[in-house]
XYZ file of N, CA and C in Angstrom:
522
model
N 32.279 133.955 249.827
C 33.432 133.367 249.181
C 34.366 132.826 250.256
N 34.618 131.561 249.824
C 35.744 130.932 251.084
C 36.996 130.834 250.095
N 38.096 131.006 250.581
C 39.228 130.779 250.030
C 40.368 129.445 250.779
N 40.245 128.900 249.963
C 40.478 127.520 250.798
C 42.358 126.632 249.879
N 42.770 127.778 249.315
C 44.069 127.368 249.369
C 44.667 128.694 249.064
N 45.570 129.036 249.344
C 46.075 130.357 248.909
C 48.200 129.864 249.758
N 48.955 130.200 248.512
C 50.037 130.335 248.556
C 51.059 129.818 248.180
N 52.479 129.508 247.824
C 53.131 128.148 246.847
C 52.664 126.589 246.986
N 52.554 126.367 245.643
C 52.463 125.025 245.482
C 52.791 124.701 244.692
N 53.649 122.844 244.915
C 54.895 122.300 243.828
C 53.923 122.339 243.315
N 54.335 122.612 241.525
C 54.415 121.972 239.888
C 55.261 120.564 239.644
N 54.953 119.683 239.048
C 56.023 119.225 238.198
C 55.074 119.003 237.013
N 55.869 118.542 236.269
C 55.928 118.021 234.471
C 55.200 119.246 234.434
N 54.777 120.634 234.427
C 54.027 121.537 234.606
C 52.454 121.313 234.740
N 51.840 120.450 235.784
C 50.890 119.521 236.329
C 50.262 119.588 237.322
N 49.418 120.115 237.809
C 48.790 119.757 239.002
C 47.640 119.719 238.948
N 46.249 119.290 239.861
C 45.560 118.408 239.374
C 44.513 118.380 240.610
N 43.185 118.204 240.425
C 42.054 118.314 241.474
C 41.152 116.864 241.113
N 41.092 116.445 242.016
C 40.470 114.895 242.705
C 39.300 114.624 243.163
N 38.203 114.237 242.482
C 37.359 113.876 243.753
C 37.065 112.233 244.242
N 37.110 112.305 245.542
C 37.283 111.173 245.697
C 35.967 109.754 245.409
N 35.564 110.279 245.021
C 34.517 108.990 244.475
C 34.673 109.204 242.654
N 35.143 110.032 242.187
C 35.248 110.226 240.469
C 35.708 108.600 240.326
N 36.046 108.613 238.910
C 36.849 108.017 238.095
C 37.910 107.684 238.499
N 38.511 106.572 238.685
C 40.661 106.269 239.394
C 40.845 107.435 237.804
N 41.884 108.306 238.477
C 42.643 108.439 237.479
C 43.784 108.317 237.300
N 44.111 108.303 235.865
C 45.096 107.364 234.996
C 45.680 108.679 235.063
N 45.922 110.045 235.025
C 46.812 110.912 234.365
C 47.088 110.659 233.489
N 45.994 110.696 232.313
C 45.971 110.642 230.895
C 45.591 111.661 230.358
N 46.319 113.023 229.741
C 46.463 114.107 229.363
C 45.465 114.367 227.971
N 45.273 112.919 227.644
C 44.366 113.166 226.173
C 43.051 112.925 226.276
N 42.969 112.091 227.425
C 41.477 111.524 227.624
C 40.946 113.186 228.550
N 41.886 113.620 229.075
C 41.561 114.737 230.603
C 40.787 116.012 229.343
N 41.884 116.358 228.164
C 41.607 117.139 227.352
C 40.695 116.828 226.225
N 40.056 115.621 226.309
C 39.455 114.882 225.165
C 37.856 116.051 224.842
N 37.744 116.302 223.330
C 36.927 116.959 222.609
C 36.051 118.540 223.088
N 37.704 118.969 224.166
C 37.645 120.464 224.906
C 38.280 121.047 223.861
N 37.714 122.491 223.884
C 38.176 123.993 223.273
C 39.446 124.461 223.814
N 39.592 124.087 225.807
C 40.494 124.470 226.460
C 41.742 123.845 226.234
N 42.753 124.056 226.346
C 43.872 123.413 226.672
C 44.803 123.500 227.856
N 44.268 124.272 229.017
C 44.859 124.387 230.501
C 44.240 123.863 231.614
N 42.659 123.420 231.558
C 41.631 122.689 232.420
C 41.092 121.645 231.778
N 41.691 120.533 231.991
C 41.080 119.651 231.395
C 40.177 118.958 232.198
N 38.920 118.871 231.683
C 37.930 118.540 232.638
C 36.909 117.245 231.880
N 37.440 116.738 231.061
C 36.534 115.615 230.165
C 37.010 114.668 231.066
N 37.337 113.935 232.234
C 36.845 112.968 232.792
C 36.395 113.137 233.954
N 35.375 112.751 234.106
C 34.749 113.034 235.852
C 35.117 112.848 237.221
N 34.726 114.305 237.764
C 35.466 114.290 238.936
C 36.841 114.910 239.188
N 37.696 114.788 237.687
C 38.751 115.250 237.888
C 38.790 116.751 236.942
N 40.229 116.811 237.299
C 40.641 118.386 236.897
C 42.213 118.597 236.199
N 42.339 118.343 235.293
C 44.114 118.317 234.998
C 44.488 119.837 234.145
N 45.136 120.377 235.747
C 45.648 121.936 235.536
C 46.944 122.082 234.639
N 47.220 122.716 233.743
C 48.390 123.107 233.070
C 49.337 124.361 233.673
N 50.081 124.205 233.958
C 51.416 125.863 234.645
C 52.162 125.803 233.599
N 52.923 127.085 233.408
C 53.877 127.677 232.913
C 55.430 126.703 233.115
N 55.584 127.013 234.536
C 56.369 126.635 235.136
C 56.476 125.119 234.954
N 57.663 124.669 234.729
C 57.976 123.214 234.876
C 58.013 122.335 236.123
N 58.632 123.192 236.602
C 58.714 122.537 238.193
C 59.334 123.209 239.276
N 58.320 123.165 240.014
C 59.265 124.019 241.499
C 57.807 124.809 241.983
N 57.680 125.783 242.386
C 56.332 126.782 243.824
C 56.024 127.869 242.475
N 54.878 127.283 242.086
C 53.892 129.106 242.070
C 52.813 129.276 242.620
N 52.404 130.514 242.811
C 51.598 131.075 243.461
C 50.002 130.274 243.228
N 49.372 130.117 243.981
C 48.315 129.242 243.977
C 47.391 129.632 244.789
N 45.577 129.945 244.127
C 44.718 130.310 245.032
C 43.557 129.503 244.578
N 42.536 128.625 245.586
C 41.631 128.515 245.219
C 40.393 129.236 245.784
N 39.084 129.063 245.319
C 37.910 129.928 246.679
C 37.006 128.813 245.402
N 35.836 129.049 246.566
C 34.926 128.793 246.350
C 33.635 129.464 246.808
N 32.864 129.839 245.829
C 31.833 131.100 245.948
C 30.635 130.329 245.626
N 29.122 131.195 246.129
C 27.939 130.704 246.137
C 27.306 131.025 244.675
N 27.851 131.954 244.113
C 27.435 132.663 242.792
C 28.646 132.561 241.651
N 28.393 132.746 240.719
C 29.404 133.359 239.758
C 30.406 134.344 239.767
N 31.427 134.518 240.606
C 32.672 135.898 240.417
C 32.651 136.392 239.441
N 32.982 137.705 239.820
C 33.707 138.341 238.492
C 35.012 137.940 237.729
N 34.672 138.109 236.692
C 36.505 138.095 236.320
C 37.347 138.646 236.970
N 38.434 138.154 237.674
C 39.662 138.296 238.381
C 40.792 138.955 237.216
N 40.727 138.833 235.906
C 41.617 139.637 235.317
C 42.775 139.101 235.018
N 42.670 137.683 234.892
C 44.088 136.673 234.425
C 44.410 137.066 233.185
N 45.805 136.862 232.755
C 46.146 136.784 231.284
C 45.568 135.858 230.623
N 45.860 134.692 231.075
C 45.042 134.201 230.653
C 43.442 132.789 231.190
N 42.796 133.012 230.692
C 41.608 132.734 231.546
C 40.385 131.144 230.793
N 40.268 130.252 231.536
C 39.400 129.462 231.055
C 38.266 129.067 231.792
N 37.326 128.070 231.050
C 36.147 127.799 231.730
C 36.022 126.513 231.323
N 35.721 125.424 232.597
C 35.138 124.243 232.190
C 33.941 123.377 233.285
N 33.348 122.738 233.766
C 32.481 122.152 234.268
C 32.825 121.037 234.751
N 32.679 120.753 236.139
C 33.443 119.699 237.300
C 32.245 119.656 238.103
N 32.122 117.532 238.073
C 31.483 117.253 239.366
C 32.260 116.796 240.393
N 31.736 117.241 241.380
C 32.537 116.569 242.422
C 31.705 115.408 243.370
N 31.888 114.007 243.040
C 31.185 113.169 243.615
C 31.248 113.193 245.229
N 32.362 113.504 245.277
C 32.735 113.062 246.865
C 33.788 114.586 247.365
N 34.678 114.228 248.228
C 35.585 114.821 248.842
C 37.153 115.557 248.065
N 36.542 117.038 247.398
C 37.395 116.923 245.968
C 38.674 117.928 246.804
N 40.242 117.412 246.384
C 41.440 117.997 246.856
C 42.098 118.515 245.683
N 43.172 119.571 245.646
C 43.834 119.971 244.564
C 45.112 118.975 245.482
N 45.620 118.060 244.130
C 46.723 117.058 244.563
C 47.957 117.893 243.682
N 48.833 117.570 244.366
C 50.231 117.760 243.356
C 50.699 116.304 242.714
N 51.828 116.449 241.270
C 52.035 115.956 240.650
C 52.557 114.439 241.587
N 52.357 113.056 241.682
C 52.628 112.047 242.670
C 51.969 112.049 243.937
N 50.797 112.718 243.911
C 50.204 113.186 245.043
C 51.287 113.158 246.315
N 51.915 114.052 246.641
C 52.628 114.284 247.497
C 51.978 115.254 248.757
N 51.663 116.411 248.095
C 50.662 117.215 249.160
C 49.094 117.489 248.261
N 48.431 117.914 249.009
C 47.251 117.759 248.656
C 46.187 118.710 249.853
N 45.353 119.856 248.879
C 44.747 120.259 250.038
C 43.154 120.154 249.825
N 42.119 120.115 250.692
C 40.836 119.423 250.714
C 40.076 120.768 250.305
N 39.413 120.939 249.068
C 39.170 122.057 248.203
C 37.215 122.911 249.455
N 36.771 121.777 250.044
C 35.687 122.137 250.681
C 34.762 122.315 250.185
N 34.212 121.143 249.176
C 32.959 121.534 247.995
C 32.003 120.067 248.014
N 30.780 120.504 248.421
C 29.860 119.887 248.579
C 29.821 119.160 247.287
N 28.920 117.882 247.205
C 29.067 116.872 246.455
C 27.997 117.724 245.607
N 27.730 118.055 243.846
C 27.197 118.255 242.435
C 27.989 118.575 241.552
N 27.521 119.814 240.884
C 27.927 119.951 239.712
C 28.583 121.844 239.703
N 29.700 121.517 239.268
C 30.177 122.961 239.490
C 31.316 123.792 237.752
N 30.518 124.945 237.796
C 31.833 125.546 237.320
C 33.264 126.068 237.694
N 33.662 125.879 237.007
C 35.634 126.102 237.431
C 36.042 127.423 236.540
N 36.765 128.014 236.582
C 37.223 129.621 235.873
C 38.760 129.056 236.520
N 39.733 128.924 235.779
C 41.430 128.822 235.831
C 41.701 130.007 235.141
N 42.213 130.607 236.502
C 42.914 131.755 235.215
C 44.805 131.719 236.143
N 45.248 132.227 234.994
C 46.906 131.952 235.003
C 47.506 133.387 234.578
N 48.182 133.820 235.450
C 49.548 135.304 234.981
C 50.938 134.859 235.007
N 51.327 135.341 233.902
C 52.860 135.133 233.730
C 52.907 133.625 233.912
N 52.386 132.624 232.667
C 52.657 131.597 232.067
C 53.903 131.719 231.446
N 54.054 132.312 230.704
C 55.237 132.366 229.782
C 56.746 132.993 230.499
N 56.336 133.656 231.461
C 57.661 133.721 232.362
C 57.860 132.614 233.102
N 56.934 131.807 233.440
C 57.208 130.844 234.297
C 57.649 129.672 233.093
N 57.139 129.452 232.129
C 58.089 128.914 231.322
C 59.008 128.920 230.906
N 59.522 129.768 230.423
C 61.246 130.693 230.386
C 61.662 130.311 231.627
N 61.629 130.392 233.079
C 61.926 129.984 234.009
C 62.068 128.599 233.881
N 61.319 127.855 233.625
C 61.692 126.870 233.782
C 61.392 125.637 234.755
N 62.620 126.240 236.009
C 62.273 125.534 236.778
C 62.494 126.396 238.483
N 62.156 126.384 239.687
C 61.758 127.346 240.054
C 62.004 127.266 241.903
N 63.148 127.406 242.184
C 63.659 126.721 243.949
C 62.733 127.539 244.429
N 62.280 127.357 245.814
C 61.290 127.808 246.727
C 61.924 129.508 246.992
N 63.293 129.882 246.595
C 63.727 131.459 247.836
C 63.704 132.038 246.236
N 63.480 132.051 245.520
C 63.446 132.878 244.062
C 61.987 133.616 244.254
N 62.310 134.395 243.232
C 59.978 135.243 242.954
C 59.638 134.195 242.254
N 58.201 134.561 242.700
C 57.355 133.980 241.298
C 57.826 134.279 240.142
N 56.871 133.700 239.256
C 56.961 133.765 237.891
C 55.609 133.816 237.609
N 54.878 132.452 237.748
C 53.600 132.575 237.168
C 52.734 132.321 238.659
N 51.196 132.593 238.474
C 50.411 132.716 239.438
C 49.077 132.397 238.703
N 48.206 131.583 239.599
C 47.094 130.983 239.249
C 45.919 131.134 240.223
N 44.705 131.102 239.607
C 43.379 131.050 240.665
C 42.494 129.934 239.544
N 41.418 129.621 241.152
C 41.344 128.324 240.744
C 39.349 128.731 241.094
N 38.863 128.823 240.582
C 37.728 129.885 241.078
C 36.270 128.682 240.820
N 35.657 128.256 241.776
C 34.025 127.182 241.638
C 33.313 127.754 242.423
N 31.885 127.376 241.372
C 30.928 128.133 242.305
C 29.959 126.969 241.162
N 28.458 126.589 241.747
C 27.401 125.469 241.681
C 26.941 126.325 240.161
N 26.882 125.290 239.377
C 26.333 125.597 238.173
C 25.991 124.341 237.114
N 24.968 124.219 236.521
C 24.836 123.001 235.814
C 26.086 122.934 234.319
N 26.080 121.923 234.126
C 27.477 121.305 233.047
C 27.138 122.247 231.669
N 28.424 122.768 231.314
C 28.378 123.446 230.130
C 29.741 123.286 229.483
N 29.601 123.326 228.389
C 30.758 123.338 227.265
C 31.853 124.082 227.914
N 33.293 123.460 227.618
C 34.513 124.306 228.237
C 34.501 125.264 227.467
N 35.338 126.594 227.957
C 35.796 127.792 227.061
C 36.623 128.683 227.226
N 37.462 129.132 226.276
C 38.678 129.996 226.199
C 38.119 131.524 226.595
N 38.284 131.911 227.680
C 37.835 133.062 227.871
C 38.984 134.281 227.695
N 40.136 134.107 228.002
C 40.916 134.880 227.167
C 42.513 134.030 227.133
N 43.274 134.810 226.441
C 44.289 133.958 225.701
C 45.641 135.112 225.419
N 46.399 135.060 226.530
C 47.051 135.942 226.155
C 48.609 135.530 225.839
N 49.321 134.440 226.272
C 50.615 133.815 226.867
C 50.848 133.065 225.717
N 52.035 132.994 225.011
C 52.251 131.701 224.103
C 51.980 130.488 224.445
N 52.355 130.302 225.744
C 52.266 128.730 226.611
C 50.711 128.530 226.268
N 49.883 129.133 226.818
C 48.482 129.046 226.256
C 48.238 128.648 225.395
N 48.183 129.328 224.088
C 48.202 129.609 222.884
C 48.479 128.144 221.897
N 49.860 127.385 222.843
C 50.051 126.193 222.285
C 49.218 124.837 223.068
N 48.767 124.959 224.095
C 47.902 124.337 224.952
C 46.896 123.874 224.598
N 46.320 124.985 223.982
C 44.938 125.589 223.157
C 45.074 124.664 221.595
N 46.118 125.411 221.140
C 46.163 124.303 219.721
C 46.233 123.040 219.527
N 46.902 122.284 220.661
C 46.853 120.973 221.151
C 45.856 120.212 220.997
N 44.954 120.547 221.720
C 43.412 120.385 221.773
C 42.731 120.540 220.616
N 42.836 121.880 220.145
C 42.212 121.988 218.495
C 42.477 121.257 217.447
N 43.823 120.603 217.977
C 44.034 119.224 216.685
C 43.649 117.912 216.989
N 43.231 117.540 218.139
C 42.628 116.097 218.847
C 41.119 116.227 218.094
N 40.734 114.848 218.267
C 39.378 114.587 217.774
C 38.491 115.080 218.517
N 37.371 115.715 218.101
C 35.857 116.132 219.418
C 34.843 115.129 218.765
N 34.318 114.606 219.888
C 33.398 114.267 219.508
C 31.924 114.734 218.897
């Protein structure tokens, strides 16, 4: 297991977001990203990309990614999802305006993703979030090589979730 981001990273519009650089240009289009998914915090229906949902509106939460040769265990998020990401090229977790951006270290196929998120809903109540305050909410960002499979709600604990989730359940699937 390599762990290849670990520690604050800006949010805004509660947004941040993984790239690969030969995917699709993306538009940051929230309906097409979530288009005919179960999930509503990883949106992974356009290729290449990744459009993460936070609690937090804007300002530093806690942020980890790794990347493993096998399947992890569950890490034990409140709440927890699953969706399926290729990465054509050179894939980075970007922040909202790509402002910073760090180079995730994942060979070019086909991978599963596991997002899991704690204290969504405090970080929403929060709001918004200056760098010398605590956390609120905290995220892992977990890939490891696996062929493409249906996204999924693996657990669901946070209201913020909960409405994320329903979002999605009212859009069209194909």
């Amino acid at each position: 297991m390599r762990t290849v981001v670990h520690g604050d990273v800006h949010v805004h519009y509660g947004q941040i977001y993984v790239h690969s650089e030969a995917g699709e240009p993306f538009e940051g289009d929230l309906s097409a990203c979530f288009a005919g998914q179960r999930n509503g915090l990883c949106g992974a229906a356009v290729r290449g990309h990744l459009f993460l949902i936070t609690g937090l509106h804007t300002g530093e939460v806690g942020f980890t990614a790794e990347v493993h040769e096998t399947e992890p265990p569950d890490a034990g998020g409140e709440d927890v999802v699953e969706a399926s990401f290729r990465a054509d090229g050179a894939a980075r977790l970007v922040t909202w305006g790509g402002e910073d951006w760090w180079d995730l270290e994942l060979a070019p196929g086909d991978y599963r993703v596991r997002y899991s998120g704690t204290g969504m809903d405090a970080g929403r109540e929060r709001d918004t979030r200056p760098g010398d305050e605590p956390r609120q909410d905290t995220y892992l960002l977990q890939f490891w090589p696996a062929p493409p499979a249906p996204d999924t709600v693996v657990r669901e604990s946070s209201a913020i979730a909960a409405y994320w989730h329903g979002l999605t359940s009212r859009t069209d699937r194909p």
